[in-house]
Every structure is written in structure tokens, then in C-alpha cells.
Amino acid sequence: MQAVILSGGQGTRLRPLTSTMPKPAVPMVNRPMLWYMVDWLARHGVEDIVMSVGFLADGLRAALDETGHEGVNIRYVEEPEPLGTAGAVKYAEQHLDERFLVLNGDILTDFDISAEIAQHESTGARATLALVPVEDPTAYGLVLTDADQRVLSFLEKPSAEEVPPNPRINAGAYVLERDVMDLIPAGKAVSFEREVFPALIDNGIYGYDADGYWLDLGTPERYVEATRDLLANNLTSWLSPELEASGSAIAASAKTELGIIRDPVAIDENVTVDAGATLGAYCVVGPDVSIGSNAALAGSVLMRGCSVGEGVDIAQALIGPGVSIGARARIESDVVIGEGAVVEPGARIAAGSRIDAKAAVTA
Ligand code: GDD
Ligand code: MG
């Protein structure tokens, strides 16, 4: 099976992390965010991925190449300008099979997409849309169906008054027949949600009730929520076997024996944790990070190559690659620090602060 992943958005809400890397390449529990989608699709037998990209595409390609995925071939199609969700797929038309999947690149999920494909085949649909329940559908695409799952209406970003009881929304995972491409004019911006799907009503568009974990990763809060859910094993992921076996996922080369580890945490290769340092719960430590003695970290993410000095205290922070934090610095909750910033010994960073990439924070 083939999949097109839509990954053309700019991810402005994750700045300053996204000022140096594209949002889909930002590591989430030590893998590029978008890699989780590749991994999920691979588990369902997808071997051919067309990645529809725009902004900072090279960074995404480099990040996915580095992590890799056996048995999956990824091609990149770069749009000259954002063409909208349907326009982007139309632009990649020459690469498409007779039947293919289209995925919003910013969702984290483990639902059974093989079952969605099976339903698509049994109904003879032209388009099948995975649907999930959410409490507040106003930020999503609201979908109403009849008892046979035929879509009756599609309402993108409905107002609160338009929301019925027990709403289901578009989960951003479609099975499409190639002839749907004939409905999309070439060379201009076109939206599946606002133009193509409404035009398919009464003409072969079905919903599929997706059962499982599902989250749209659009905001920094959702990034934190997804990180916690991955560590809590609330969805099936590459971490699940180790979390089930030992409560945390700690790489073999990490030296953590002298520290105090509170499950669940994820610790990558070549990490050192010095004597008396406390880590967790819900910490993620990227490769090549060093954590000094008696440092205390909870609910925080440290990306590749960070160094944390002796006695540093970090409440709940998101810390980009290569950040250096001097001894006894204090970082309060809900802080985001961009790549390569330097925090001097004894400095204090107040709750909610955003520190730019390469900035220096003095004591
Ligand atoms: N290549 C490309 N070109 N990709 C795009 C473009 C474009 O012009 N516009 C958006 N995308 C990608 C985004 O990068 C993202 O991965 C995905 O398409 C969805 O776009 P968002 O901007 O995140 O849309 P949304 O979250 O507001 O709404 C969409 O997702 C909801 C579920 O999370 C809609 O599909 C809703 O109907 C849906 O409920
Ligand atoms: Mg989204």
C-alpha cells in the first residue's frame, strides 16, 4: 500500500525549536515527530511513502534518513508554494497508485488503518475518512454520517452551535481512489476538507470509526501531552516492549547507575548521569547528553548533546539540541529553550519563558 503524508505546514507554534528545524523533524521521545507516522504505517504494511513537503524540507529528509525505517521507501515532493491539502496531493499525482492513503502529517495515532482499508474495499467507496470522537470539534472537521457510514455532511471548523451530540471529527487519515484526483484542478490551492469532500457527498464518500489513540500535534501543549502518553504507553509505539518489560526505555550504552531514575523515562545512547542526579518521572534524554551530580529534572525533555551542570534544577522544560546549562541554574516550569543556547551557572529562568536559539542567559 502507498501513502501520501501531508507535511507542508510551518509549525510556527513550536518556536523557538522550529526556528532551526522543521516541526515534523523535532524529536519527540528521541525520534523525529513524523517518524511515528512512518512507523505506524509500516506496521500496517505501507512500503511506499510520498512525503509532500514545503518549508525546511531538507532538514526533515535528513532527520528521517538518520532514523531510517527498514522496508519503507520515502520519496519527497516539494511544493513550490503551499497548494492546500488536496492541491498538494494533486501536485504529486504522477507518483500515485490506483488506491492510496492520505495522512495529515501532524497526527499521532495507533488506530487500525488496515481495518479502514478493508471497510473501503467492502463498501466500494471512492473516499473513506477515519473519524474519531473529540470533546470540542470546533478546531477540526466535523463529519456526520448515516447508519451505513455514508457521509451526510462535512463541516470544517464548525461553530459551537453547529455541533451535534456525540460528534465525530475527521482524523486526517483517508483511503482514496485515484479517480478522486479528477475532481481537483491542477496548479492552484485546493482543500480536501472545504472543497473536495463536500463535493463527494452522495458520490462514494464514507466514514470509518477509528478506535485507538489519536492526537493532533498542533501546539506545544500537545507535544508535551504526546510525550507523556508515549512514556505512559498509552499508545503502541517503538517504546512499548521496553516500557512493558522495565517501566522505562534506557539505551544500553547509557550510564545511569549513579543517578536516581523515576519511571517512566526514555534515555538515549551515550548519556551519562552523575552521582545523586534525579531524573523523572516523564523525562526524555536525547543522545550524548551529560547530567551533572545532584541535578534534579522532572517532566522535561533534553535533546541531543545538551550538558547539564552539577546541582541544576529543571521543573518542566523543553530544551533543544546542544544547550548548555551551567551549575546550579534553576529552570522553572513551562520553559522552552532553542538550540545551542547557553545558560550561565546560577542563572534562573522564570516559568513560561521562551529562550531563543543560541541566546546567552546570564546569572
Ligand atoms: N504539503 C502540504 N501543503 N501540506 C499541507 C498544506 C499544504 O498546503 N496545508 C496543510 N498541510 C498539512 C499540514 O502540515 C498538516 O500536517 C496537515 O496538512 C493538516 O493541516 P493542519 O493545518 O494541521 O490542519 P488542521 O489541524 O487545522 O485541520 C485538519 O486536521 C484535523 C485533524 O487533526 C483538517 O483535516 C481537519 O478536518 C481535521 O479534523
Ligand atoms: Mg493539524
CSV table of C-alpha atoms and ligand atoms in Angstrom, one decimal:
chain,number,residue,atom,x,y,z
A,1,MET,CA,0.0,0.0,0.0
A,2,GLN,CA,1.1,3.6,-0.7
A,3,ALA,CA,0.6,6.6,1.5
A,4,VAL,CA,0.9,10.4,0.9
A,5,ILE,CA,1.8,12.3,4.0
A,6,LEU,CA,0.9,16.0,4.1
A,7,SER,CA,3.7,17.8,5.8
A,8,GLY,CA,3.7,21.3,4.4
A,9,GLY,CA,2.7,23.3,7.4
A,10,GLN,CA,5.2,25.7,9.1
A,11,GLY,CA,4.7,24.7,12.8
A,12,THR,CA,5.1,28.3,14.0
A,13,ARG,CA,3.6,27.4,17.4
A,14,LEU,CA,6.6,25.4,18.4
A,15,ARG,CA,9.1,28.3,18.2
A,16,PRO,CA,11.9,28.6,19.1
A,17,LEU,CA,12.5,24.9,18.4
A,18,THR,CA,11.1,25.2,14.9
A,19,SER,CA,13.4,28.2,14.1
A,20,THR,CA,16.2,25.7,13.5
A,21,MET,CA,14.4,22.6,12.4
A,22,PRO,CA,11.1,21.9,10.6
A,23,LYS,CA,8.3,20.9,13.0
A,24,PRO,CA,8.0,17.3,11.7
A,25,ALA,CA,11.7,16.8,12.4
A,26,VAL,CA,11.5,18.0,16.0
A,27,PRO,CA,12.4,15.0,18.2
A,28,MET,CA,9.6,13.5,20.3
A,29,VAL,CA,10.9,10.8,22.7
A,30,ASN,CA,14.1,10.7,20.7
A,31,ARG,CA,12.6,10.1,17.2
A,32,PRO,CA,11.5,12.8,14.7
A,33,MET,CA,7.8,13.5,15.3
A,34,LEU,CA,6.9,12.4,11.8
A,35,TRP,CA,8.8,9.1,12.2
A,36,TYR,CA,6.0,7.8,14.4
A,37,MET,CA,3.6,8.1,11.5
A,38,VAL,CA,6.1,6.2,9.2
A,39,ASP,CA,6.5,3.5,11.9
A,40,TRP,CA,2.7,3.2,12.3
A,41,LEU,CA,2.2,2.9,8.6
A,42,ALA,CA,5.0,0.4,8.3
A,43,ARG,CA,3.3,-1.8,10.9
A,44,HIS,CA,0.3,-1.8,8.5
A,45,GLY,CA,2.3,-2.9,5.5
A,46,VAL,CA,2.8,0.5,3.9
A,47,GLU,CA,6.1,0.3,1.9
A,48,ASP,CA,5.9,3.4,-0.3
A,49,ILE,CA,5.5,6.9,1.1
A,50,VAL,CA,5.2,10.1,-0.8
A,51,MET,CA,6.1,12.9,1.5
A,52,SER,CA,4.5,16.2,0.5
A,53,VAL,CA,6.7,19.0,1.9
A,54,GLY,CA,7.4,22.7,1.7
A,55,PHE,CA,9.3,24.7,4.3
A,56,LEU,CA,12.7,23.4,5.5
A,57,ALA,CA,12.3,20.1,3.6
A,58,ASP,CA,16.0,19.2,3.7
A,59,GLY,CA,16.0,19.2,7.5
A,60,LEU,CA,13.1,16.8,7.5
A,61,ARG,CA,14.7,14.5,5.0
A,62,ALA,CA,18.0,14.4,7.0
A,63,ALA,CA,16.2,13.7,10.2
A,64,LEU,CA,14.1,10.8,8.7
A,65,ASP,CA,17.2,9.4,6.8
A,66,GLU,CA,19.1,9.3,10.1
A,67,THR,CA,16.5,7.4,12.0
A,68,GLY,CA,15.6,5.3,8.9
A,69,HIS,CA,12.9,2.7,8.5
A,70,GLU,CA,13.6,-0.7,7.1
A,71,GLY,CA,11.4,-1.8,4.2
A,72,VAL,CA,9.9,1.7,3.7
A,73,ASN,CA,10.8,3.8,0.7
A,74,ILE,CA,10.2,7.6,1.1
A,75,ARG,CA,10.0,10.0,-1.8
A,76,TYR,CA,9.9,13.7,-1.2
A,77,VAL,CA,7.8,16.0,-3.4
A,78,GLU,CA,8.5,19.7,-2.7
A,79,GLU,CA,5.7,22.1,-3.5
A,80,PRO,CA,6.7,25.5,-5.0
A,81,GLU,CA,4.1,27.1,-2.7
A,82,PRO,CA,1.5,25.7,-0.3
A,83,LEU,CA,-1.2,24.2,-2.5
A,84,GLY,CA,-3.6,23.2,0.3
A,85,THR,CA,-4.3,19.6,1.3
A,86,ALA,CA,-5.8,18.5,-2.0
A,87,GLY,CA,-3.7,20.6,-4.2
A,88,ALA,CA,-0.6,19.1,-2.6
A,89,VAL,CA,-1.8,15.6,-3.4
A,90,LYS,CA,-2.7,16.6,-7.0
A,91,TYR,CA,0.8,18.0,-7.4
A,92,ALA,CA,2.2,14.6,-6.5
A,93,GLU,CA,-0.3,12.8,-8.9
A,94,GLN,CA,2.3,11.3,-11.2
A,95,HIS,CA,3.6,9.2,-8.3
A,96,LEU,CA,0.2,7.8,-7.2
A,97,ASP,CA,-1.2,4.3,-7.4
A,98,GLU,CA,-4.8,3.4,-8.1
A,99,ARG,CA,-5.6,3.4,-4.4
A,100,PHE,CA,-3.6,5.1,-1.7
A,101,LEU,CA,-3.7,6.6,1.8
A,102,VAL,CA,-3.5,10.3,2.5
A,103,LEU,CA,-2.5,11.3,6.0
A,104,ASN,CA,-2.2,14.7,7.8
A,105,GLY,CA,1.4,14.6,8.9
A,106,ASP,CA,0.7,16.2,12.3
A,107,ILE,CA,-1.3,13.4,14.0
A,108,LEU,CA,-0.1,10.8,16.4
A,109,THR,CA,-2.2,7.6,16.3
A,110,ASP,CA,-2.2,3.9,16.6
A,111,PHE,CA,-5.7,3.1,15.2
A,112,ASP,CA,-6.1,0.1,12.9
A,113,ILE,CA,-5.8,1.7,9.4
A,114,SER,CA,-5.8,-1.9,7.9
A,115,ALA,CA,-9.4,-2.1,9.0
A,116,GLU,CA,-10.2,1.2,7.4
A,117,ILE,CA,-8.8,-0.1,4.1
A,118,ALA,CA,-10.8,-3.3,4.5
A,119,GLN,CA,-14.0,-1.2,5.0
A,120,HIS,CA,-13.1,1.0,2.0
A,121,GLU,CA,-12.9,-2.2,-0.1
A,122,SER,CA,-16.1,-3.7,1.2
A,123,THR,CA,-18.3,-0.6,0.6
A,124,GLY,CA,-16.7,0.2,-2.8
A,125,ALA,CA,-16.1,3.7,-1.6
A,126,ARG,CA,-14.1,6.4,-3.6
A,127,ALA,CA,-13.1,8.0,-0.3
A,128,THR,CA,-13.1,6.7,3.2
A,129,LEU,CA,-12.3,9.1,6.1
A,130,ALA,CA,-11.2,7.9,9.5
A,131,LEU,CA,-13.4,9.5,12.2
A,132,VAL,CA,-12.7,10.0,15.9
A,133,PRO,CA,-14.8,11.4,18.8
A,134,VAL,CA,-13.5,14.6,20.4
A,135,GLU,CA,-15.0,16.8,23.1
A,136,ASP,CA,-14.7,20.1,21.2
A,137,PRO,CA,-14.9,19.7,17.4
A,138,THR,CA,-14.7,23.4,16.6
A,139,ALA,CA,-11.0,23.2,15.7
A,140,TYR,CA,-11.5,20.2,13.4
A,141,GLY,CA,-13.6,18.9,10.6
A,142,LEU,CA,-17.0,17.8,11.8
A,143,VAL,CA,-18.4,14.8,9.9
A,144,LEU,CA,-22.0,13.4,10.0
A,145,THR,CA,-22.8,10.0,8.6
A,146,ASP,CA,-25.9,7.8,8.2
A,147,ALA,CA,-26.1,4.4,9.9
A,148,ASP,CA,-24.2,2.8,6.9
A,149,GLN,CA,-21.4,5.3,7.4
A,150,ARG,CA,-22.2,7.3,4.3
A,151,VAL,CA,-21.1,10.9,4.8
A,152,LEU,CA,-24.1,13.2,5.0
A,153,SER,CA,-22.2,16.5,5.7
A,154,PHE,CA,-18.7,17.7,6.2
A,155,LEU,CA,-18.2,21.0,8.1
A,156,GLU,CA,-14.7,22.3,8.5
A,157,LYS,CA,-14.1,24.2,11.8
A,158,PRO,CA,-17.8,24.3,12.8
A,159,SER,CA,-19.2,27.0,15.1
A,160,ALA,CA,-20.2,25.7,18.6
A,161,GLU,CA,-23.9,26.0,17.6
A,162,GLU,CA,-23.4,23.6,14.7
A,163,VAL,CA,-22.0,20.8,16.9
A,164,PRO,CA,-24.5,17.9,17.4
A,165,PRO,CA,-24.3,15.5,20.4
A,166,ASN,CA,-21.6,12.8,20.3
A,167,PRO,CA,-19.7,14.5,17.4
A,168,ARG,CA,-17.1,12.7,15.3
A,169,ILE,CA,-14.3,14.6,13.5
A,170,ASN,CA,-12.1,14.0,10.5
A,171,ALA,CA,-9.0,12.2,11.9
A,172,GLY,CA,-6.9,13.2,8.9
A,173,ALA,CA,-6.4,9.7,7.5
A,174,TYR,CA,-8.1,8.9,4.2
A,175,VAL,CA,-8.2,6.0,1.8
A,176,LEU,CA,-8.8,7.4,-1.7
A,177,GLU,CA,-9.3,6.0,-5.2
A,178,ARG,CA,-7.2,7.7,-7.8
A,179,ASP,CA,-10.2,9.0,-9.7
A,180,VAL,CA,-10.8,11.4,-6.9
A,181,MET,CA,-7.8,13.3,-8.3
A,182,ASP,CA,-10.0,14.2,-11.4
A,183,LEU,CA,-12.1,16.5,-9.1
A,184,ILE,CA,-9.0,18.6,-8.2
A,185,PRO,CA,-7.9,21.3,-10.6
A,186,ALA,CA,-4.2,21.4,-11.1
A,187,GLY,CA,-1.9,24.4,-10.3
A,188,LYS,CA,-3.9,26.1,-7.6
A,189,ALA,CA,-4.6,25.8,-3.9
A,190,VAL,CA,-7.4,23.3,-3.2
A,191,SER,CA,-8.6,21.9,0.2
A,192,PHE,CA,-9.9,18.4,0.6
A,193,GLU,CA,-11.8,19.5,3.7
A,194,ARG,CA,-13.6,22.5,2.3
A,195,GLU,CA,-13.9,21.6,-1.4
A,196,VAL,CA,-13.3,18.0,-2.4
A,197,PHE,CA,-15.0,16.1,0.4
A,198,PRO,CA,-18.2,18.2,0.3
A,199,ALA,CA,-18.3,17.6,-3.4
A,200,LEU,CA,-18.2,13.8,-2.9
A,201,ILE,CA,-21.3,13.7,-0.7
A,202,ASP,CA,-23.8,11.2,-2.2
A,203,ASN,CA,-21.0,10.1,-4.5
A,204,GLY,CA,-19.0,7.4,-2.7
A,205,ILE,CA,-17.6,9.1,0.5
A,206,TYR,CA,-17.8,7.1,3.7
A,207,GLY,CA,-16.7,7.5,7.3
A,208,TYR,CA,-14.8,4.8,9.3
A,209,ASP,CA,-15.0,4.7,13.1
A,210,ALA,CA,-11.3,4.6,14.2
A,211,ASP,CA,-10.7,3.1,17.6
A,212,GLY,CA,-7.5,3.8,19.4
A,213,TYR,CA,-5.2,6.6,20.4
A,214,TRP,CA,-5.4,9.8,18.3
A,215,LEU,CA,-4.0,13.3,18.9
A,216,ASP,CA,-3.4,16.3,16.7
A,217,LEU,CA,0.1,17.6,17.5
A,218,GLY,CA,-0.6,21.2,16.6
A,219,THR,CA,0.5,23.0,19.8
A,220,PRO,CA,3.4,22.9,22.3
A,221,GLU,CA,0.9,21.6,24.9
A,222,ARG,CA,0.0,18.7,22.7
A,223,TYR,CA,3.7,18.0,22.2
A,224,VAL,CA,4.0,17.6,26.0
A,225,GLU,CA,0.8,15.6,26.1
A,226,ALA,CA,2.0,13.2,23.4
A,227,THR,CA,5.4,12.8,25.1
A,228,ARG,CA,3.7,11.8,28.3
A,229,ASP,CA,1.3,9.5,26.5
A,230,LEU,CA,4.2,7.7,24.7
A,231,LEU,CA,6.1,7.3,28.0
A,232,ALA,CA,2.9,6.1,29.8
A,233,ASN,CA,2.5,3.6,26.9
A,234,ASN,CA,-1.0,4.9,26.2
A,235,LEU,CA,-0.4,4.1,22.5
A,236,THR,CA,1.5,1.3,20.8
A,237,SER,CA,4.9,2.6,19.7
A,238,TRP,CA,8.6,1.5,19.4
A,239,LEU,CA,8.8,2.1,23.2
A,240,SER,CA,6.1,-0.3,24.1
A,241,PRO,CA,8.1,-3.5,24.5
A,242,GLU,CA,10.7,-1.9,26.8
A,243,LEU,CA,8.1,0.1,28.8
A,244,GLU,CA,6.2,-3.1,29.4
A,245,ALA,CA,9.3,-5.0,30.4
A,246,SER,CA,11.0,-2.5,32.7
A,247,GLY,CA,8.9,0.7,33.1
A,248,SER,CA,11.4,2.9,31.2
A,249,ALA,CA,13.3,2.8,27.9
A,250,ILE,CA,17.0,3.2,28.6
A,251,ALA,CA,19.7,2.6,25.9
A,252,ALA,CA,22.3,0.0,26.6
A,253,SER,CA,25.2,2.5,26.3
A,254,ALA,CA,23.7,5.0,28.8
A,255,LYS,CA,25.5,5.3,32.2
A,256,THR,CA,22.7,5.9,34.7
A,257,GLU,CA,23.7,3.7,37.7
A,258,LEU,CA,24.8,6.5,39.9
A,259,GLY,CA,21.6,8.5,39.4
A,260,ILE,CA,18.1,8.1,40.7
A,261,ILE,CA,15.7,7.2,37.9
A,262,ARG,CA,11.9,7.5,38.4
A,263,ASP,CA,9.9,5.6,35.8
A,264,PRO,CA,8.8,6.2,33.1
A,265,VAL,CA,11.8,7.9,31.3
A,266,ALA,CA,13.4,7.4,28.0
A,267,ILE,CA,17.2,7.7,27.8
A,268,ASP,CA,19.1,7.5,24.5
A,269,GLU,CA,22.7,6.4,23.6
A,270,ASN,CA,25.8,7.8,25.3
A,271,VAL,CA,24.1,9.6,28.1
A,272,THR,CA,25.8,10.0,31.4
A,273,VAL,CA,24.0,10.7,34.7
A,274,ASP,CA,26.4,11.6,37.5
A,275,ALA,CA,26.1,10.7,41.2
A,276,GLY,CA,22.9,11.7,43.0
A,277,ALA,CA,21.2,13.2,40.0
A,278,THR,CA,17.4,12.6,39.9
A,279,LEU,CA,15.7,12.0,36.6
A,280,GLY,CA,12.0,11.6,36.1
A,281,ALA,CA,9.3,10.8,36.1
A,282,TYR,CA,8.4,11.6,32.4
A,283,CYS,CA,11.9,12.8,31.3
A,284,VAL,CA,13.3,12.3,27.9
A,285,VAL,CA,17.0,12.5,27.4
A,286,GLY,CA,18.5,12.5,23.9
A,287,PRO,CA,21.8,11.0,22.7
A,288,ASP,CA,25.1,12.4,24.0
A,289,VAL,CA,23.7,14.3,27.0
A,290,SER,CA,25.5,14.7,30.2
A,291,ILE,CA,23.8,15.4,33.5
A,292,GLY,CA,25.9,16.6,36.4
A,293,SER,CA,25.8,15.3,40.0
A,294,ASN,CA,22.8,16.2,42.2
A,295,ALA,CA,20.9,17.8,39.3
A,296,ALA,CA,17.2,17.3,39.6
A,297,LEU,CA,15.0,17.0,36.5
A,298,ALA,CA,11.3,16.2,36.2
A,299,GLY,CA,8.9,16.1,33.3
A,300,SER,CA,11.5,17.6,30.9
A,301,VAL,CA,12.9,16.9,27.5
A,302,LEU,CA,16.6,17.4,26.8
A,303,MET,CA,17.6,17.0,23.1
A,304,ARG,CA,20.8,15.7,21.6
A,305,GLY,CA,24.1,16.9,23.1
A,306,CYS,CA,22.8,19.0,26.0
A,307,SER,CA,25.0,19.4,29.0
A,308,VAL,CA,23.5,20.0,32.4
A,309,GLY,CA,25.8,21.1,35.3
A,310,GLU,CA,26.0,20.0,38.8
A,311,GLY,CA,23.0,20.9,41.1
A,312,VAL,CA,20.9,22.2,38.2
A,313,ASP,CA,17.1,22.2,38.9
A,314,ILE,CA,14.8,21.8,36.0
A,315,ALA,CA,11.0,21.7,36.5
A,316,GLN,CA,9.1,21.1,33.3
A,317,ALA,CA,11.1,22.3,30.3
A,318,LEU,CA,11.6,21.6,26.6
A,319,ILE,CA,15.3,22.0,25.8
A,320,GLY,CA,16.6,22.0,22.3
A,321,PRO,CA,19.8,20.3,21.0
A,322,GLY,CA,23.2,21.4,22.2
A,323,VAL,CA,22.0,23.6,25.1
A,324,SER,CA,24.5,24.1,27.9
A,325,ILE,CA,23.2,24.7,31.4
A,326,GLY,CA,25.7,25.9,34.0
A,327,ALA,CA,25.9,24.6,37.5
A,328,ARG,CA,23.1,25.4,40.0
A,329,ALA,CA,21.0,27.1,37.3
A,330,ARG,CA,17.2,26.9,38.0
A,331,ILE,CA,14.7,26.4,35.2
A,332,GLU,CA,11.1,26.7,36.2
A,333,SER,CA,8.1,25.1,34.6
A,334,ASP,CA,6.8,25.5,31.0
A,335,VAL,CA,10.1,26.8,29.6
A,336,VAL,CA,11.2,26.2,26.0
A,337,ILE,CA,14.9,26.8,25.1
A,338,GLY,CA,16.1,26.9,21.5
A,339,GLU,CA,19.0,25.1,20.0
A,340,GLY,CA,22.5,26.0,21.2
A,341,ALA,CA,21.5,28.4,23.9
A,342,VAL,CA,23.9,28.9,26.9
A,343,VAL,CA,22.6,29.3,30.4
A,344,GLU,CA,25.3,30.5,32.7
A,345,PRO,CA,25.9,29.0,36.2
A,346,GLY,CA,23.5,30.2,38.8
A,347,ALA,CA,21.0,31.7,36.3
A,348,ARG,CA,17.3,31.5,36.8
A,349,ILE,CA,14.7,31.1,34.0
A,350,ALA,CA,11.2,32.1,35.1
A,351,ALA,CA,8.1,29.9,34.4
A,352,GLY,CA,6.7,30.3,30.9
A,353,SER,CA,9.9,31.8,29.3
A,354,ARG,CA,11.0,31.2,25.7
A,355,ILE,CA,14.7,31.4,25.1
A,356,ASP,CA,15.9,31.9,21.5
A,357,ALA,CA,18.3,29.6,19.7
A,358,LYS,CA,21.9,30.5,20.6
A,359,ALA,CA,20.9,33.0,23.2
A,360,ALA,CA,23.0,33.5,26.3
A,361,VAL,CA,21.2,33.7,29.7
A,362,THR,CA,23.3,35.3,32.4
A,363,ALA,CA,23.0,34.9,36.1
B,1,GDD,N1,2.0,19.7,1.6
B,1,GDD,C1,1.1,20.5,2.2
B,1,GDD,N2,0.7,21.6,1.5
B,1,GDD,N3,0.7,20.1,3.4
B,1,GDD,C2,-0.2,20.9,4.0
B,1,GDD,C3,-0.8,22.1,3.4
B,1,GDD,C4,-0.3,22.4,2.1
B,1,GDD,O1,-0.6,23.5,1.5
B,1,GDD,N4,-1.6,22.6,4.3
B,1,GDD,C5,-1.7,21.8,5.3
B,1,GDD,N5,-0.8,20.8,5.2
B,1,GDD,C6,-0.6,19.7,6.1
B,1,GDD,C7,-0.1,20.2,7.5
B,1,GDD,O2,1.3,20.2,7.6
B,1,GDD,C8,-0.7,19.1,8.4
B,1,GDD,O3,0.2,18.0,8.6
B,1,GDD,C9,-2.0,18.6,7.7
B,1,GDD,O4,-1.8,19.0,6.3
B,1,GDD,C10,-3.2,19.2,8.3
B,1,GDD,O5,-3.1,20.6,8.3
B,1,GDD,P1,-3.4,21.5,9.6
B,1,GDD,O6,-3.1,22.9,9.3
B,1,GDD,O7,-2.7,20.9,10.8
B,1,GDD,O8,-5.0,21.3,9.7
B,1,GDD,P2,-5.9,21.3,11.0
B,1,GDD,O9,-5.3,20.5,12.1
B,1,GDD,O10,-6.3,22.7,11.3
B,1,GDD,O11,-7.2,20.5,10.4
B,1,GDD,C11,-7.0,19.3,9.7
B,1,GDD,O12,-6.7,18.2,10.6
B,1,GDD,C12,-7.8,17.9,11.5
B,1,GDD,C13,-7.4,16.7,12.3
B,1,GDD,O13,-6.2,17.0,13.0
B,1,GDD,C14,-8.3,19.0,8.9
B,1,GDD,O14,-8.0,17.9,8.1
B,1,GDD,C15,-9.5,18.7,9.8
B,1,GDD,O15,-10.6,18.4,9.0
B,1,GDD,C16,-9.1,17.6,10.8
B,1,GDD,O16,-10.2,17.4,11.7
B,2,MG,MG,-3.4,19.8,12.5
